Coordinates of N, CA and C in Angstrom, one line a residue:
M1 N 0.8 -1.2 0.0 CA 0.0 0.0 0.0 C 0.9 1.3 0.0
K2 N 2.0 1.2 0.8 CA 2.8 2.4 0.9 C 3.4 2.8 -0.5
I3 N 3.8 1.7 -1.3 CA 4.4 2.0 -2.6 C 3.5 2.8 -3.5
F4 N 2.2 2.4 -3.4 CA 1.2 3.1 -4.3 C 1.0 4.6 -3.8
Y5 N 1.0 4.8 -2.5 CA 0.9 6.1 -2.0 C 2.2 6.9 -2.4
D6 N 3.3 6.3 -2.3 CA 4.6 7.0 -2.7 C 4.5 7.4 -4.1
L7 N 4.1 6.5 -5.0 CA 4.0 6.8 -6.4 C 3.0 8.0 -6.7
F8 N 1.9 8.0 -5.9 CA 0.9 9.0 -6.0 C 1.6 10.4 -5.6
R9 N 2.3 10.4 -4.5 CA 2.9 11.6 -4.0 C 3.9 12.1 -5.0
I10 N 4.7 11.2 -5.6 CA 5.7 11.6 -6.6 C 5.1 12.4 -7.8
F11 N 4.1 11.8 -8.3 CA 3.5 12.3 -9.6 C 2.5 13.4 -9.3
F12 N 2.0 13.5 -8.1 CA 0.9 14.4 -7.8 C 1.4 15.9 -7.9
I13 N 2.6 16.1 -7.5 CA 3.1 17.5 -7.5 C 3.2 18.0 -8.9
G14 N 3.6 17.1 -9.9 CA 3.7 17.4 -11.3 C 2.3 17.7 -11.8
I15 N 1.3 16.9 -11.4 CA -0.1 17.1 -11.8 C -0.6 18.5 -11.3
C16 N -0.2 18.9 -10.1 CA -0.6 20.2 -9.5 C -0.1 21.3 -10.4
A17 N 1.2 21.2 -10.8 CA 1.8 22.3 -11.6 C 1.1 22.4 -13.0
V18 N 0.8 21.2 -13.6 CA 0.1 21.2 -14.9 C -1.3 21.8 -14.8
A19 N -2.0 21.5 -13.7 CA -3.3 22.0 -13.4 C -3.3 23.5 -13.3
M20 N -2.3 24.1 -12.7 CA -2.2 25.5 -12.6 C -1.9 26.2 -14.0
V21 N -1.1 25.5 -14.8 CA -0.9 26.0 -16.2 C -2.2 26.0 -16.9
L22 N -3.0 24.9 -16.8 CA -4.3 24.8 -17.5 C -5.2 25.9 -17.0
Q23 N -5.1 26.2 -15.7 CA -6.0 27.3 -15.2 C -5.6 28.6 -15.9
T24 N -4.3 28.9 -16.0 CA -3.9 30.1 -16.7 C -4.4 30.2 -18.2
K25 N -4.3 29.1 -18.9 CA -4.8 29.0 -20.2 C -6.3 29.2 -20.3
A26 N -7.0 28.7 -19.3 CA -8.5 28.8 -19.3 C -8.8 30.3 -19.1
V27 N -8.1 31.0 -18.2 CA -8.4 32.4 -17.9 C -8.2 33.2 -19.1
F28 N -7.2 32.9 -19.9 CA -6.9 33.7 -21.1 C -7.4 33.2 -22.4
G29 N -8.3 32.2 -22.3 CA -9.0 31.6 -23.5 C -8.1 30.9 -24.4
L30 N -7.0 30.3 -24.0 CA -6.0 29.6 -24.8 C -6.4 28.1 -24.9
P31 N -6.0 27.4 -25.9 CA -6.4 26.0 -26.0 C -5.8 25.2 -24.8
L32 N -6.6 24.3 -24.3 CA -6.3 23.6 -23.1 C -5.5 22.3 -23.3
E33 N -5.4 21.9 -24.6 CA -4.7 20.6 -24.8 C -3.3 20.6 -24.3
P34 N -2.9 19.7 -23.4 CA -1.5 19.7 -22.9 C -0.6 19.4 -24.1
G35 N 0.6 20.0 -24.0 CA 1.6 19.9 -25.0 C 3.0 19.6 -24.4
I36 N 4.0 19.9 -25.2 CA 5.4 19.6 -24.7 C 5.8 20.6 -23.6
L37 N 5.2 21.8 -23.5 CA 5.5 22.6 -22.4 C 5.0 22.0 -21.1
E38 N 3.8 21.4 -21.1 CA 3.3 20.8 -19.9 C 4.2 19.6 -19.6
G39 N 4.7 18.9 -20.6 CA 5.6 17.8 -20.3 C 6.9 18.2 -19.6
F40 N 7.4 19.4 -20.0 CA 8.6 20.0 -19.4 C 8.3 20.4 -18.0
I41 N 7.1 21.0 -17.7 CA 6.8 21.4 -16.4 C 6.5 20.3 -15.5
F42 N 5.8 19.3 -16.0 CA 5.5 18.1 -15.2 C 6.7 17.4 -14.8
G43 N 7.6 17.1 -15.7 CA 8.9 16.4 -15.3 C 9.8 17.2 -14.5
G44 N 9.9 18.5 -14.8 CA 10.8 19.4 -14.1 C 10.3 19.6 -12.6
T45 N 9.0 19.6 -12.4 CA 8.5 19.8 -11.1 C 8.7 18.6 -10.2
I46 N 8.5 17.4 -10.8 CA 8.8 16.2 -10.1 C 10.2 16.1 -9.7
F47 N 11.1 16.4 -10.6 CA 12.5 16.4 -10.4 C 12.9 17.4 -9.2
G48 N 12.4 18.6 -9.4 CA 12.8 19.6 -8.4 C 12.3 19.3 -7.0
Y49 N 11.2 18.6 -6.8 CA 10.7 18.3 -5.5 C 11.3 17.1 -4.9
H50 N 11.7 16.1 -5.7 CA 12.1 14.8 -5.2 C 13.5 14.3 -5.4
F51 N 14.3 15.1 -6.1 CA 15.6 14.6 -6.5 C 16.6 14.4 -5.3
T52 N 16.3 15.1 -4.2 CA 17.1 14.9 -3.0 C 16.4 14.0 -1.9
H53 N 15.3 13.4 -2.3 CA 14.6 12.6 -1.3 C 15.5 11.5 -0.7
P54 N 15.4 11.2 0.6 CA 16.2 10.2 1.2 C 15.9 8.8 0.7
E55 N 14.7 8.5 0.2 CA 14.4 7.1 -0.3 C 14.8 7.0 -1.8
R56 N 15.5 5.9 -2.1 CA 16.1 5.8 -3.4 C 15.0 5.7 -4.5
H57 N 13.9 5.1 -4.3 CA 12.9 5.0 -5.4 C 12.3 6.3 -5.8
F58 N 12.3 7.3 -4.8 CA 11.8 8.6 -5.1 C 12.9 9.3 -6.0
R59 N 14.1 9.1 -5.7 CA 15.2 9.8 -6.5 C 15.2 9.2 -7.9
V60 N 15.1 7.9 -8.0 CA 15.2 7.2 -9.3 C 14.1 7.8 -10.2
I61 N 12.8 7.8 -9.7 CA 11.7 8.3 -10.5 C 11.9 9.8 -10.8
A62 N 12.4 10.6 -9.8 CA 12.6 12.0 -10.0 C 13.6 12.2 -11.1
F63 N 14.7 11.5 -11.2 CA 15.7 11.7 -12.2 C 15.1 11.2 -13.6
G64 N 14.3 10.2 -13.6 CA 13.7 9.8 -14.8 C 12.7 10.8 -15.3
A65 N 11.9 11.4 -14.4 CA 11.0 12.5 -14.8 C 11.7 13.7 -15.3
G66 N 12.9 14.0 -14.6 CA 13.7 15.1 -15.0 C 14.2 15.0 -16.4
A67 N 14.7 13.8 -16.7 CA 15.2 13.5 -18.1 C 14.1 13.7 -19.1
A68 N 12.9 13.1 -18.8 CA 11.8 13.3 -19.8 C 11.4 14.8 -19.9
G69 N 11.5 15.5 -18.8 CA 11.2 16.9 -18.8 C 12.2 17.7 -19.7
A70 N 13.5 17.3 -19.5 CA 14.5 17.9 -20.3 C 14.4 17.7 -21.8
L71 N 13.9 16.5 -22.2 CA 13.7 16.3 -23.6 C 12.5 17.1 -24.1
C72 N 11.5 17.3 -23.3 CA 10.4 18.2 -23.7 C 10.8 19.6 -23.8
F73 N 11.7 20.0 -22.9 CA 12.3 21.4 -22.9 C 13.0 21.6 -24.2
V74 N 13.8 20.6 -24.6 CA 14.6 20.8 -25.9 C 13.6 20.9 -27.1
A75 N 12.5 20.2 -27.0 CA 11.6 20.3 -28.1 C 10.8 21.6 -28.1
W76 N 10.6 22.1 -26.9 CA 9.8 23.3 -26.7 C 10.6 24.6 -27.0
A77 N 11.8 24.7 -26.4 CA 12.6 25.9 -26.4 C 13.4 26.0 -27.8
R78 N 12.6 26.4 -28.8 CA 13.2 26.4 -30.1 C 13.9 27.8 -30.4
S79 N 14.0 28.7 -29.5 CA 14.6 29.9 -29.7 C 15.3 30.3 -28.4
F80 N 16.3 31.2 -28.5 CA 17.0 31.7 -27.3 C 16.1 32.5 -26.4
H81 N 15.1 33.1 -27.0 CA 14.1 33.8 -26.2 C 13.4 32.9 -25.2
L82 N 12.9 31.7 -25.7 CA 12.3 30.7 -24.8 C 13.2 30.1 -23.8
V83 N 14.4 29.9 -24.2 CA 15.4 29.4 -23.2 C 15.6 30.4 -22.1
L84 N 15.7 31.7 -22.5 CA 15.9 32.7 -21.5 C 14.8 32.8 -20.5
I85 N 13.5 32.8 -20.9 CA 12.4 32.9 -20.0 C 12.3 31.7 -19.1
A86 N 12.7 30.5 -19.7 CA 12.6 29.3 -18.8 C 13.8 29.2 -17.9
A87 N 14.8 30.1 -18.1 CA 16.0 30.0 -17.2 C 15.7 30.6 -15.8
F88 N 14.7 31.6 -15.8 CA 14.5 32.3 -14.5 C 14.0 31.3 -13.4
P89 N 13.0 30.4 -13.6 CA 12.7 29.5 -12.5 C 13.8 28.5 -12.2
V90 N 14.6 28.2 -13.2 CA 15.8 27.4 -12.9 C 16.7 28.1 -11.9
L91 N 16.9 29.4 -12.2 CA 17.8 30.2 -11.3 C 17.2 30.2 -9.9
F92 N 15.9 30.4 -9.8 CA 15.2 30.4 -8.5 C 15.5 29.1 -7.8
W93 N 15.4 28.0 -8.5 CA 15.6 26.7 -7.9 C 17.1 26.5 -7.5
L94 N 18.0 26.9 -8.3 CA 19.4 26.9 -8.0 C 19.7 27.7 -6.7
A95 N 19.2 28.9 -6.7 CA 19.4 29.8 -5.6 C 18.8 29.2 -4.3
Y96 N 17.7 28.5 -4.4 CA 17.1 27.8 -3.3 C 18.1 26.9 -2.6
Y97 N 18.8 26.2 -3.5 CA 19.8 25.2 -3.0 C 21.2 25.8 -2.9
G98 N 21.4 27.1 -3.1 CA 22.7 27.7 -2.9 C 23.7 27.5 -4.1
F99 N 23.1 27.1 -5.3 CA 24.0 26.9 -6.4 C 25.1 25.8 -6.2
R100 N 24.7 24.8 -5.4 CA 25.6 23.7 -5.1 C 24.8 22.5 -4.8
R101 N 25.6 21.4 -4.5 CA 24.9 20.2 -4.1 C 24.1 20.5 -2.8
P102 N 22.8 20.1 -2.9 CA 21.9 20.4 -1.7 C 22.4 20.0 -0.4
G103 N 22.3 20.9 0.6 CA 22.7 20.7 1.9 C 21.7 21.3 2.9
N104 N 21.9 21.2 4.1 CA 21.0 21.8 5.1 C 21.2 23.2 5.4
R105 N 22.4 23.8 5.1 CA 22.7 25.1 5.5 C 23.2 26.0 4.3
V106 N 22.6 25.8 3.2 CA 23.0 26.6 2.0 C 21.7 27.1 1.3
G107 N 21.9 28.2 0.6 CA 20.8 28.6 -0.3 C 19.7 29.4 0.4
L108 N 18.8 29.8 -0.4 CA 17.6 30.6 0.2 C 16.8 29.8 1.1
R109 N 16.8 28.5 1.0 CA 16.0 27.7 2.0 C 16.4 27.9 3.4
T110 N 17.6 28.5 3.6 CA 18.1 28.7 5.0 C 17.7 30.1 5.5
W111 N 17.2 31.0 4.6 CA 16.8 32.3 4.9 C 15.3 32.3 5.1
A112 N 14.9 32.4 6.3 CA 13.5 32.2 6.7 C 12.5 33.0 5.8
Q113 N 12.8 34.3 5.6 CA 11.8 35.1 4.9 C 11.9 34.9 3.4
A114 N 13.0 34.4 2.9 CA 13.1 34.3 1.5 C 12.5 33.0 0.9
K115 N 12.5 32.0 1.8 CA 12.1 30.6 1.3 C 10.7 30.7 0.7
P116 N 9.7 31.1 1.4 CA 8.3 31.1 0.8 C 8.2 32.0 -0.4
L117 N 8.9 33.1 -0.4 CA 8.9 34.1 -1.5 C 9.5 33.4 -2.7
T118 N 10.6 32.7 -2.6 CA 11.2 32.0 -3.7 C 10.3 31.0 -4.3
V119 N 9.7 30.2 -3.4 CA 8.8 29.1 -3.9 C 7.6 29.8 -4.6
A120 N 7.0 30.8 -4.1 CA 5.8 31.5 -4.7 C 6.2 32.1 -6.0
T121 N 7.3 32.8 -6.1 CA 7.7 33.4 -7.3 C 8.0 32.4 -8.4
A122 N 8.7 31.3 -8.1 CA 9.0 30.2 -9.1 C 7.7 29.6 -9.6
W123 N 6.7 29.3 -8.7 CA 5.5 28.7 -9.2 C 4.7 29.7 -10.0
A124 N 4.6 30.9 -9.6 CA 3.9 31.9 -10.4 C 4.5 32.1 -11.8
W125 N 5.9 32.1 -11.9 CA 6.6 32.3 -13.1 C 6.3 31.1 -14.1
V126 N 6.4 29.9 -13.5 CA 6.2 28.7 -14.3 C 4.8 28.5 -14.8
T127 N 3.8 28.7 -13.9 CA 2.4 28.4 -14.2 C 1.6 29.5 -14.8
V128 N 2.2 30.7 -14.7 CA 1.5 31.9 -15.3 C 2.2 32.4 -16.6
L129 N 3.5 32.7 -16.4 CA 4.2 33.3 -17.5 C 4.6 32.4 -18.6
L130 N 5.1 31.2 -18.3 CA 5.6 30.3 -19.3 C 4.5 29.9 -20.4
P131 N 3.3 29.7 -20.0 CA 2.3 29.3 -21.0 C 1.8 30.5 -21.9
L132 N 2.2 31.7 -21.6 CA 1.7 32.9 -22.3 C 2.7 33.5 -23.2
P133 N 2.3 34.0 -24.3 CA 3.2 34.8 -25.1 C 3.7 36.0 -24.3
T134 N 4.9 36.5 -24.6 CA 5.4 37.6 -23.7 C 4.7 38.9 -23.9
D135 N 4.0 39.0 -25.1 CA 3.2 40.3 -25.2 C 1.9 40.3 -24.4
M136 N 1.6 39.2 -23.7 CA 0.5 39.2 -22.7 C 1.0 39.3 -21.3
W137 N 2.3 39.4 -21.0 CA 2.8 39.4 -19.7 C 2.3 40.5 -18.8
V138 N 2.2 41.7 -19.4 CA 1.8 42.9 -18.7 C 0.3 42.7 -18.2
L139 N -0.5 42.2 -19.2 CA -1.9 41.9 -18.8 C -2.0 40.8 -17.7
A140 N -1.0 40.0 -17.7 CA -1.1 38.8 -16.7 C -0.6 39.2 -15.4
I141 N -0.1 40.4 -15.1 CA 0.4 40.8 -13.8 C -0.5 40.4 -12.7
P142 N -1.8 40.8 -12.8 CA -2.7 40.5 -11.6 C -2.8 38.9 -11.4
V143 N -2.8 38.2 -12.5 CA -2.8 36.7 -12.4 C -1.6 36.2 -11.7
F144 N -0.4 36.7 -12.1 CA 0.9 36.4 -11.5 C 0.8 36.7 -10.0
L145 N 0.4 37.8 -9.6 CA 0.3 38.2 -8.2 C -0.7 37.4 -7.4
T146 N -1.8 37.1 -8.0 CA -2.8 36.2 -7.4 C -2.2 34.8 -7.1
R147 N -1.5 34.3 -8.1 CA -0.9 32.9 -8.0 C 0.2 32.9 -6.9
A148 N 1.0 34.0 -7.0 CA 2.2 34.0 -6.1 C 1.7 34.1 -4.6
A149 N 0.7 35.0 -4.3 CA 0.2 35.1 -3.0 C -0.5 33.8 -2.5
F150 N -1.2 33.1 -3.4 CA -1.8 31.8 -3.1 C -0.7 30.8 -2.7
V151 N 0.3 30.7 -3.6 CA 1.3 29.7 -3.3 C 2.1 30.1 -2.1
Y152 N 2.3 31.4 -1.8 CA 3.0 31.8 -0.6 C 2.3 31.3 0.6
A153 N 1.0 31.3 0.6 CA 0.2 30.8 1.8 C 0.4 29.3 1.9
L154 N 0.4 28.6 0.8 CA 0.6 27.2 0.9 C 2.1 26.8 1.3
A155 N 3.0 27.6 0.9 CA 4.4 27.4 1.3 C 4.6 27.6 2.9
L156 N 3.8 28.6 3.4 CA 3.8 28.8 4.8 C 3.2 27.6 5.6
A157 N 2.2 27.1 5.0 CA 1.5 25.9 5.6 C 2.5 24.7 5.5
Y158 N 3.2 24.5 4.5 CA 4.2 23.5 4.4 C 5.2 23.6 5.5
D159 N 5.7 24.9 5.7 CA 6.8 25.1 6.7 C 6.2 24.8 8.1
F160 N 4.9 25.2 8.3 CA 4.3 24.9 9.6 C 4.3 23.4 9.9
S161 N 3.9 22.7 8.9 CA 3.8 21.2 9.0 C 5.2 20.6 9.3
D162 N 6.2 21.2 8.7 CA 7.6 20.7 8.7 C 8.5 21.2 9.8
M163 N 7.9 21.9 10.8 CA 8.7 22.6 11.8 C 9.6 21.7 12.5
D164 N 9.1 20.5 13.0 CA 10.0 19.6 13.7 C 11.1 19.1 12.9
Y165 N 10.8 18.7 11.7 CA 11.9 18.2 10.7 C 12.9 19.3 10.5
D166 N 12.5 20.5 10.2 CA 13.4 21.6 9.9 C 14.3 21.9 11.1
R167 N 13.7 21.9 12.3 CA 14.6 22.1 13.5 C 15.6 21.0 13.6
L168 N 15.2 19.8 13.3 CA 16.1 18.6 13.4 C 17.3 18.8 12.4
K169 N 17.0 19.3 11.2 CA 18.0 19.5 10.2 C 18.7 20.8 10.3
G170 N 18.4 21.7 11.3 CA 19.0 22.9 11.4 C 18.6 24.0 10.5
L171 N 17.4 23.9 9.9 CA 16.9 24.9 9.0 C 16.0 25.9 9.7
S172 N 16.2 27.1 9.5 CA 15.4 28.2 10.1 C 14.3 28.6 9.1
T173 N 13.0 28.6 9.5 CA 11.9 28.9 8.7 C 11.1 30.0 9.4
L174 N 10.3 30.7 8.5 CA 9.5 31.8 9.1 C 8.5 31.2 10.1
A175 N 8.0 30.0 9.8 CA 7.0 29.4 10.7 C 7.5 29.2 12.1
Q176 N 8.8 28.9 12.2 CA 9.4 28.6 13.5 C 9.5 29.9 14.3
S177 N 9.6 31.1 13.7 CA 9.8 32.3 14.4 C 8.5 32.9 14.9
M178 N 7.3 32.2 14.7 CA 6.0 32.7 15.1 C 5.3 31.7 15.9
E179 N 4.3 32.2 16.7 CA 3.4 31.3 17.4 C 2.4 30.7 16.3
A180 N 1.8 29.6 16.7 CA 0.8 28.9 15.8 C -0.2 29.9 15.3
S181 N -0.8 30.7 16.2 CA -1.8 31.7 15.8 C -1.3 32.7 14.8
S182 N -0.1 33.1 15.0 CA 0.5 34.1 14.0 C 0.8 33.4 12.7
N183 N 1.1 32.1 12.7 CA 1.3 31.4 11.4 C 0.0 31.4 10.6
F184 N -1.1 31.0 11.3 CA -2.4 30.9 10.7 C -2.8 32.3 10.2
S185 N -2.6 33.3 11.0 CA -2.9 34.7 10.6 C -2.2 35.1 9.3
L186 N -0.9 34.8 9.2 CA -0.1 35.2 8.0 C -0.6 34.4 6.8
I187 N -0.9 33.1 7.0 CA -1.5 32.3 5.9 C -2.8 33.0 5.4
N188 N -3.7 33.4 6.4 CA -4.9 34.0 6.0 C -4.7 35.3 5.3
W189 N -3.8 36.1 5.8 CA -3.5 37.4 5.1 C -3.0 37.2 3.7
A190 N -2.2 36.2 3.5 CA -1.7 35.9 2.1 C -2.8 35.5 1.2
L191 N -3.8 34.7 1.7 CA -4.9 34.4 0.9 C -5.8 35.6 0.7
V192 N -6.0 36.4 1.7 CA -6.7 37.7 1.4 C -6.1 38.5 0.4
L193 N -4.7 38.6 0.4 CA -4.0 39.4 -0.6 C -4.2 38.8 -2.0
S194 N -4.2 37.5 -2.0 CA -4.5 36.8 -3.3 C -5.9 37.3 -3.8
G195 N -6.9 37.3 -2.9 CA -8.2 37.8 -3.3 C -8.2 39.2 -3.8
V196 N -7.4 40.1 -3.2 CA -7.2 41.5 -3.6 C -6.7 41.5 -5.0
F197 N -5.7 40.7 -5.3 CA -5.2 40.7 -6.7 C -6.2 40.1 -7.7
V198 N -7.1 39.2 -7.2 CA -8.1 38.8 -8.1 C -9.0 39.9 -8.5
A199 N -9.4 40.7 -7.5 CA -10.2 41.9 -7.7 C -9.5 42.9 -8.7
L200 N -8.2 43.1 -8.5 CA -7.4 43.9 -9.5 C -7.5 43.3 -10.9
G201 N -7.4 42.0 -11.0 CA -7.6 41.4 -12.3 C -8.9 41.6 -12.9
Y202 N -10.0 41.6 -12.1 CA -11.3 41.9 -12.6 C -11.4 43.3 -13.1
F203 N -10.9 44.3 -12.4 CA -10.9 45.7 -12.8 C -10.1 46.0 -14.0
T204 N -9.1 45.1 -14.3 CA -8.2 45.3 -15.5 C -8.7 44.4 -16.6
G205 N -9.8 43.7 -16.4 CA -10.4 43.0 -17.5 C -9.8 41.6 -17.7
V206 N -9.0 41.1 -16.8 CA -8.4 39.7 -17.0 C -9.4 38.7 -16.5
Y207 N -9.9 38.9 -15.3 CA -10.8 37.9 -14.7 C -12.3 38.3 -14.9
T208 N -13.1 37.4 -15.2 CA -14.6 37.7 -15.3 C -15.1 37.6 -13.8
S209 N -16.4 38.0 -13.7 CA -17.0 37.9 -12.4 C -17.1 36.5 -11.9
S210 N -17.3 35.5 -12.8 CA -17.3 34.1 -12.4 C -15.9 33.6 -11.9
H211 N -14.9 34.1 -12.6 CA -13.5 33.8 -12.1 C -13.3 34.3 -10.7
V212 N -13.7 35.5 -10.5 CA -13.6 36.1 -9.2 C -14.3 35.3 -8.1
M213 N -15.5 34.9 -8.4 CA -16.3 34.2 -7.4 C -15.7 32.8 -7.1
L214 N -15.3 32.1 -8.2 CA -14.7 30.8 -8.0 C -13.4 30.8 -7.3
I215 N -12.5 31.7 -7.7 CA -11.2 31.8 -7.1 C -11.3 32.2 -5.6
C216 N -12.2 33.2 -5.3 CA -12.4 33.6 -3.9 C -13.0 32.5 -3.1
L217 N -13.9 31.7 -3.7 CA -14.4 30.5 -3.1 C -13.3 29.5 -2.7
S218 N -12.3 29.3 -3.6 CA -11.2 28.4 -3.4 C -10.3 29.0 -2.3
L219 N -10.1 30.3 -2.3 CA -9.3 30.9 -1.2 C -9.9 30.8 0.1
G220 N -11.2 31.0 0.2 CA -11.9 30.9 1.5 C -11.9 29.4 2.0
F221 N -12.1 28.5 1.1 CA -12.0 27.1 1.5 C -10.6 26.7 1.9
S222 N -9.6 27.3 1.2 CA -8.2 27.0 1.5 C -7.9 27.4 3.0
A223 N -8.3 28.6 3.3 CA -8.1 29.2 4.7 C -8.7 28.2 5.7
W224 N -9.9 27.7 5.5 CA -10.5 26.8 6.5 C -9.8 25.4 6.4
F225 N -9.5 24.9 5.2 CA -8.9 23.6 5.1 C -7.5 23.5 5.7
I226 N -6.7 24.5 5.4 CA -5.3 24.5 6.0 C -5.4 24.5 7.5
H227 N -6.2 25.3 8.1 CA -6.3 25.3 9.5 C -6.8 24.0 10.1
F228 N -7.8 23.4 9.4 CA -8.4 22.1 9.8 C -7.3 21.0 9.8
I229 N -6.6 20.9 8.7 CA -5.7 19.7 8.5 C -4.4 19.9 9.4
L230 N -3.9 21.1 9.5 CA -2.7 21.3 10.3 C -3.0 21.1 11.8
K231 N -4.2 21.1 12.2 CA -4.6 20.8 13.6 C -4.7 19.3 13.9
K232 N -4.6 18.6 12.8 CA -4.8 17.1 12.9 C -3.4 16.5 12.9
S233 N -2.7 16.4 14.0 CA -1.4 15.8 14.1 C -1.3 14.4 13.6
A234 N -2.4 13.7 13.7 CA -2.4 12.3 13.3 C -2.3 12.2 11.7
W235 N -2.6 13.3 11.1 CA -2.6 13.3 9.6 C -1.3 13.8 9.1
H236 N -0.3 14.0 9.9 CA 0.9 14.6 9.5 C 1.5 14.1 8.2
A237 N 1.5 12.8 8.1 CA 2.1 12.1 6.9 C 1.4 12.6 5.6
F238 N 0.1 13.0 5.7 CA -0.6 13.4 4.5 C -0.7 15.0 4.4
H239 N -0.2 15.7 5.3 CA -0.3 17.2 5.3 C 0.1 17.8 3.9
K240 N 1.3 17.4 3.4 CA 1.8 18.1 2.2 C 0.9 17.7 1.0
T241 N 0.5 16.5 0.9 CA -0.4 16.1 -0.2 C -1.7 16.8 -0.2
L242 N -2.3 17.0 1.0 CA -3.5 17.6 1.2 C -3.4 19.1 0.9
I243 N -2.3 19.7 1.3 CA -2.0 21.1 1.0 C -1.9 21.3 -0.5
D244 N -1.1 20.4 -1.2 CA -0.9 20.5 -2.6 C -2.3 20.4 -3.3
A245 N -3.2 19.6 -2.8 CA -4.5 19.4 -3.5 C -5.3 20.7 -3.7
L246 N -4.9 21.7 -2.9 CA -5.6 23.0 -3.0 C -5.3 23.6 -4.4
L247 N -4.2 23.3 -5.0 CA -3.8 23.8 -6.3 C -4.8 23.3 -7.4
P248 N -4.8 22.0 -7.6 CA -5.8 21.5 -8.6 C -7.2 21.8 -8.3
F249 N -7.5 21.9 -7.0 CA -8.9 22.2 -6.6 C -9.3 23.5 -7.2
Q250 N -8.5 24.5 -7.0 CA -8.8 25.9 -7.6 C -8.9 25.8 -9.1
S251 N -7.9 25.1 -9.7 CA -7.9 25.0 -11.2 C -9.2 24.3 -11.7
L252 N -9.6 23.2 -11.0 CA -10.7 22.5 -11.4 C -12.0 23.4 -11.4
L253 N -12.1 24.3 -10.5 CA -13.2 25.2 -10.5 C -13.3 26.0 -11.7
I254 N -12.1 26.5 -12.1 CA -12.0 27.4 -13.3 C -12.2 26.6 -14.5
L255 N -11.7 25.4 -14.6 CA -11.8 24.6 -15.8 C -13.3 24.1 -16.0
L256 N -14.0 23.9 -14.9 CA -15.4 23.5 -15.0 C -16.2 24.7 -15.5
L257 N -15.8 25.9 -15.2 CA -16.5 27.1 -15.7 C -16.4 27.1 -17.2
R258 N -15.2 26.8 -17.7 CA -15.1 26.9 -19.2 C -15.8 25.7 -19.9

């Protein structure tokens, strides 16, 4: 049974990333059929999250997914322009690990304030900007900010769940520097800020009123759900998967609208 859950965990984070890409396409009225870009993002996300996992089968699958993602990248990045815009999230990832072999005390992951910001920016870049032509990027700013604030809240929830592990490994996180109530307050404020950016997107003509309603519904549910699951210590092994599930949940609402 464990092996099946492990396989699900490995591939689920890639599914989450692709789901957010499809949400972006749906918002901007682009074709939803997954292509080689989604293959690159799927494989790259799995690799980025699991290539340092202590269990060997996680690492083997991560490197396999990374190789497949690299092949998709070669097929997709047919110009220097595309290589350049794809390089930014790679730089975020390298900075996260300190541009060296991953360790416990290197990179932005050791800087409490920078870690969730780095994760949020990388996710927003990959799932909002990469699927869009660059001439749409200015129009996409509210969507980028909406996504970044949402992922920032989820990154904070990750760190709250991982506090004991991070202390054991000598990693300092923002979650450790605050009381539990302050952590939940900051998560809620990040979700509120995401809602503010949704409203900005409505007034700039990016989001429709239906988009606003459904995304705000997902944000409100996320605030309740994060608080609910993180209070369940017996569910600790499933915390990250359940937090990740909020990404495709939001996307599914938007895709059902279309």
